[in-house]
Amino acid sequence: MPDPQPTIVLVHGAFAESASWNGVIERLGAAYDMVAAANPLRGVAGDAAYVRDVIRGIGGPVILVGHSYGGMVITQAAADESSVRALVYVNAFCPDTGESALSLSGKFPGSTLADTLVQYPVSGGGNEVAIGQDAYHAQFAADVPADLAALMARTQRPITERALDDGLSGDPAWGLLPSWFVFGDADRNIPVAAHRFMAERADPRGQREVVGASHSIAVSQPSEVAETIIEAVRVSG
């Protein structure tokens, strides 16, 4: 018997939440099984362990889709998980061994994220960071309508500084699994040069660069993201 069609597991990044995938889910429609996981945003190893729990709960083949820091998480979570068929990076970090979100975002000039962040200590130690609400629209979602961007700013999930500084442990899963990339050339969090570098290094099966798309490409350009995921399902399913 052939394998069932993979379940699509969508993993959001920092300063977003699971509902950021709503437009993509709507466009994929009833033909696909999907889960939008709630990424804890506490640290790469722990976040990846949680996504592995989600994968194992599904109990069948999956395709992992990560946005932004979610790319760190899916790369770690897919290691030694035989049920993972492919990786899809959506304006996402695609790290090699030891690389962190901070190191990759700073590899090329252009990110304006640091100046928009607010931080505060958390009881478990260290600091948590979020994008200031007054800066969120321009920084994170410039091509999203202002009223929706304001809602996103209020519902964003903060991330720990530790998570942003955590490096990938072990060999990257994209070295063995087929990968797809979709990213915007107007991303102000991760410079487009970094996206191009990471995609070229991973030698993906498919790559889309969307003109004018902000970091929040899953919200502003859900059809482009959905088409990329459909390609991964068709090839890897």
Short mmCIF file of C-alpha atoms in Angstrom, two decimals:
data_model
loop_
_atom_site.label_atom_id
_atom_site.label_comp_id
_atom_site.label_asym_id
_atom_site.label_seq_id
_atom_site.Cartn_x
_atom_site.Cartn_y
_atom_site.Cartn_z
CA MET A 1 0.00 0.00 0.00
CA PRO A 2 1.32 3.49 -0.79
CA ASP A 3 1.95 5.90 2.06
CA PRO A 4 -0.95 8.21 2.92
CA GLN A 5 -0.64 11.83 1.86
CA PRO A 6 1.55 13.66 4.37
CA THR A 7 0.04 15.88 7.03
CA ILE A 8 1.28 19.45 6.76
CA VAL A 9 2.64 20.73 10.08
CA LEU A 10 2.90 24.53 10.15
CA VAL A 11 5.30 26.04 12.69
CA HIS A 12 5.16 29.80 13.30
CA GLY A 13 8.11 31.89 14.38
CA ALA A 14 8.71 34.74 16.79
CA PHE A 15 6.30 37.69 16.98
CA ALA A 16 3.52 35.63 15.35
CA GLU A 17 1.18 32.83 16.44
CA SER A 18 -0.66 29.85 14.96
CA ALA A 19 -3.41 31.96 13.38
CA SER A 20 -0.79 33.58 11.13
CA TRP A 21 -1.24 30.47 8.95
CA ASN A 22 -5.00 30.97 8.52
CA GLY A 23 -4.81 32.32 4.98
CA VAL A 24 -2.50 29.51 3.89
CA ILE A 25 -4.78 26.91 5.48
CA GLU A 26 -7.79 28.38 3.69
CA ARG A 27 -6.05 28.20 0.33
CA LEU A 28 -4.83 24.65 0.84
CA GLY A 29 -8.39 23.65 1.62
CA ALA A 30 -10.00 20.36 2.55
CA ALA A 31 -7.76 18.30 0.26
CA TYR A 32 -4.93 18.43 2.81
CA ASP A 33 -4.59 17.45 6.46
CA MET A 34 -2.94 20.25 8.43
CA VAL A 35 -1.90 21.17 11.96
CA ALA A 36 -0.72 24.63 12.98
CA ALA A 37 1.47 23.91 15.98
CA ALA A 38 1.88 26.37 18.85
CA ASN A 39 5.64 26.93 18.90
CA PRO A 40 6.75 27.57 22.52
CA LEU A 41 9.53 30.01 21.47
CA ARG A 42 11.61 29.14 24.53
CA GLY A 43 14.71 27.51 22.99
CA VAL A 44 15.59 25.54 19.86
CA ALA A 45 16.07 22.14 21.52
CA GLY A 46 12.92 22.31 23.63
CA ASP A 47 10.81 23.79 20.86
CA ALA A 48 11.99 21.08 18.47
CA ALA A 49 11.18 18.40 21.05
CA TYR A 50 7.64 19.75 21.26
CA VAL A 51 7.24 19.68 17.47
CA ARG A 52 8.49 16.07 17.49
CA ASP A 53 5.72 15.29 19.99
CA VAL A 54 3.22 16.76 17.52
CA ILE A 55 4.73 14.71 14.69
CA ARG A 56 4.56 11.49 16.68
CA GLY A 57 0.99 12.25 17.71
CA ILE A 58 0.04 12.43 14.04
CA GLY A 59 1.47 8.97 13.52
CA GLY A 60 2.10 9.20 9.78
CA PRO A 61 4.19 11.02 7.20
CA VAL A 62 4.48 14.79 7.60
CA ILE A 63 5.84 17.81 5.80
CA LEU A 64 7.25 20.46 8.11
CA VAL A 65 6.70 24.11 7.23
CA GLY A 66 8.49 26.78 9.24
CA HIS A 67 8.25 30.57 9.26
CA SER A 68 11.16 32.70 10.50
CA TYR A 69 12.53 31.16 13.75
CA GLY A 70 10.25 28.22 12.97
CA GLY A 71 12.84 27.26 10.37
CA MET A 72 15.34 26.70 13.16
CA VAL A 73 12.82 24.49 14.91
CA ILE A 74 11.81 22.32 11.95
CA THR A 75 15.45 21.79 10.97
CA GLN A 76 16.18 20.46 14.45
CA ALA A 77 12.90 18.55 14.82
CA ALA A 78 13.31 16.67 11.53
CA ALA A 79 16.65 15.14 12.50
CA ASP A 80 16.32 11.35 12.73
CA GLU A 81 12.52 11.54 12.28
CA SER A 82 11.74 9.04 9.52
CA SER A 83 8.18 10.32 9.14
CA VAL A 84 9.32 13.73 7.85
CA ARG A 85 9.18 13.80 4.05
CA ALA A 86 10.17 17.39 3.27
CA LEU A 87 10.93 20.82 4.71
CA VAL A 88 9.42 24.11 3.56
CA TYR A 89 11.08 27.37 4.62
CA VAL A 90 8.78 30.43 4.58
CA ASN A 91 10.88 33.58 5.14
CA ALA A 92 12.65 31.22 7.49
CA PHE A 93 16.04 30.51 8.94
CA CYS A 94 17.66 27.41 7.43
CA PRO A 95 20.65 26.82 9.71
CA ASP A 96 23.73 24.69 9.41
CA THR A 97 25.33 23.10 12.48
CA GLY A 98 25.99 25.67 15.20
CA GLU A 99 24.23 28.55 13.45
CA SER A 100 21.59 30.56 15.31
CA ALA A 101 18.83 32.90 14.23
CA LEU A 102 20.93 35.83 15.44
CA SER A 103 24.04 34.76 13.57
CA LEU A 104 22.14 34.17 10.33
CA SER A 105 20.16 37.42 10.46
CA GLY A 106 23.41 39.32 11.03
CA LYS A 107 25.37 37.54 8.31
CA PHE A 108 24.32 40.18 5.77
CA PRO A 109 23.39 43.83 6.31
CA GLY A 110 19.79 45.01 6.14
CA SER A 111 17.86 43.78 9.18
CA THR A 112 16.19 46.58 11.13
CA LEU A 113 14.64 44.33 13.76
CA ALA A 114 16.92 45.08 16.70
CA ASP A 115 15.85 48.73 17.00
CA THR A 116 12.15 47.77 17.22
CA LEU A 117 12.41 45.26 20.07
CA VAL A 118 11.25 45.67 23.64
CA GLN A 119 12.50 43.30 26.32
CA TYR A 120 11.80 42.35 29.90
CA PRO A 121 13.05 39.67 32.31
CA VAL A 122 11.14 36.42 32.77
CA SER A 123 10.91 34.34 35.92
CA GLY A 124 12.71 31.38 34.38
CA GLY A 125 15.79 33.52 33.76
CA GLY A 126 16.98 35.72 30.95
CA ASN A 127 14.86 38.08 28.89
CA GLU A 128 11.91 37.83 26.56
CA VAL A 129 11.59 40.12 23.52
CA ALA A 130 8.71 41.39 21.39
CA ILE A 131 8.33 43.97 18.65
CA GLY A 132 7.03 47.29 19.93
CA GLN A 133 3.43 47.69 18.85
CA ASP A 134 4.06 51.08 17.26
CA ALA A 135 6.83 49.59 15.09
CA TYR A 136 5.16 46.28 14.23
CA HIS A 137 3.38 47.25 11.00
CA ALA A 138 6.44 48.74 9.27
CA GLN A 139 8.90 46.17 10.61
CA PHE A 140 7.03 42.88 10.41
CA ALA A 141 4.04 43.26 8.11
CA ALA A 142 4.44 46.33 5.89
CA ASP A 143 2.30 44.83 3.10
CA VAL A 144 -0.54 43.84 5.44
CA PRO A 145 -3.52 46.21 5.95
CA ALA A 146 -2.99 48.48 8.95
CA ASP A 147 -5.97 47.19 10.93
CA LEU A 148 -4.85 43.57 10.56
CA ALA A 149 -1.24 44.48 11.39
CA ALA A 150 -2.46 46.20 14.57
CA LEU A 151 -4.28 43.02 15.58
CA MET A 152 -1.18 40.94 14.83
CA ALA A 153 0.92 43.28 16.96
CA ARG A 154 -1.38 42.70 19.92
CA THR A 155 -1.49 38.91 19.55
CA GLN A 156 2.20 38.35 18.76
CA ARG A 157 4.04 35.69 20.76
CA PRO A 158 7.29 36.94 22.34
CA ILE A 159 10.46 34.86 22.17
CA THR A 160 13.32 34.43 24.63
CA GLU A 161 16.72 35.89 23.82
CA ARG A 162 18.08 32.42 24.48
CA ALA A 163 16.02 30.94 21.64
CA LEU A 164 17.35 33.51 19.19
CA ASP A 165 20.91 32.74 20.27
CA ASP A 166 20.61 28.93 20.30
CA GLY A 167 22.59 27.18 17.59
CA LEU A 168 21.48 24.12 15.64
CA SER A 169 22.84 20.93 17.16
CA GLY A 170 23.73 17.97 14.97
CA ASP A 171 23.64 17.77 11.20
CA PRO A 172 20.97 19.84 9.42
CA ALA A 173 17.98 17.83 8.20
CA TRP A 174 17.96 19.69 4.88
CA GLY A 175 21.14 17.83 3.98
CA LEU A 176 19.07 14.63 3.62
CA LEU A 177 15.50 15.82 3.01
CA PRO A 178 14.13 17.71 0.00
CA SER A 179 13.44 21.35 0.75
CA TRP A 180 11.47 24.26 -0.68
CA PHE A 181 11.89 28.00 -0.07
CA VAL A 182 9.56 30.96 -0.42
CA PHE A 183 10.66 34.39 0.74
CA GLY A 184 10.06 38.08 0.15
CA ASP A 185 12.56 40.63 -1.08
CA ALA A 186 11.15 43.24 1.34
CA ASP A 187 11.73 41.23 4.52
CA ARG A 188 13.02 43.64 7.18
CA ASN A 189 13.73 40.96 9.79
CA ILE A 190 15.90 38.66 7.69
CA PRO A 191 17.78 40.32 4.81
CA VAL A 192 16.93 38.93 1.40
CA ALA A 193 20.64 38.25 0.86
CA ALA A 194 20.48 35.85 3.81
CA HIS A 195 17.44 34.09 2.33
CA ARG A 196 19.21 33.68 -1.01
CA PHE A 197 22.35 32.40 0.72
CA MET A 198 20.47 29.83 2.80
CA ALA A 199 18.43 28.64 -0.19
CA GLU A 200 21.45 28.27 -2.45
CA ARG A 201 23.30 26.33 0.24
CA ALA A 202 20.40 23.91 0.74
CA ASP A 203 20.01 23.25 -3.01
CA PRO A 204 16.19 23.19 -2.81
CA ARG A 205 13.77 21.43 -5.13
CA GLY A 206 11.85 24.68 -5.46
CA GLN A 207 12.39 28.35 -4.67
CA ARG A 208 10.12 31.41 -4.90
CA GLU A 209 11.21 34.99 -4.31
CA VAL A 210 8.16 37.25 -3.99
CA VAL A 211 8.65 40.88 -4.97
CA GLY A 212 7.52 43.31 -2.28
CA ALA A 213 6.62 40.66 0.29
CA SER A 214 7.28 41.51 3.92
CA HIS A 215 8.44 39.17 6.67
CA SER A 216 4.80 38.25 7.25
CA ILE A 217 4.52 36.60 3.84
CA ALA A 218 2.12 33.87 5.04
CA VAL A 219 -0.40 36.61 5.86
CA SER A 220 0.19 38.94 2.91
CA GLN A 221 0.92 36.36 0.19
CA PRO A 222 -0.81 33.14 1.32
CA SER A 223 -1.31 31.86 -2.22
CA GLU A 224 2.43 31.94 -2.94
CA VAL A 225 3.09 30.06 0.29
CA ALA A 226 0.31 27.53 -0.36
CA GLU A 227 1.58 26.82 -3.89
CA THR A 228 5.05 26.14 -2.53
CA ILE A 229 3.64 23.70 0.04
CA ILE A 230 1.52 21.96 -2.62
CA GLU A 231 4.68 21.43 -4.71
CA ALA A 232 6.35 19.80 -1.71
CA VAL A 233 3.36 17.52 -1.12
CA ARG A 234 3.17 16.45 -4.75
CA VAL A 235 6.86 15.64 -4.98
CA SER A 236 7.31 14.13 -1.51
CA GLY A 237 3.92 12.60 -0.80
#
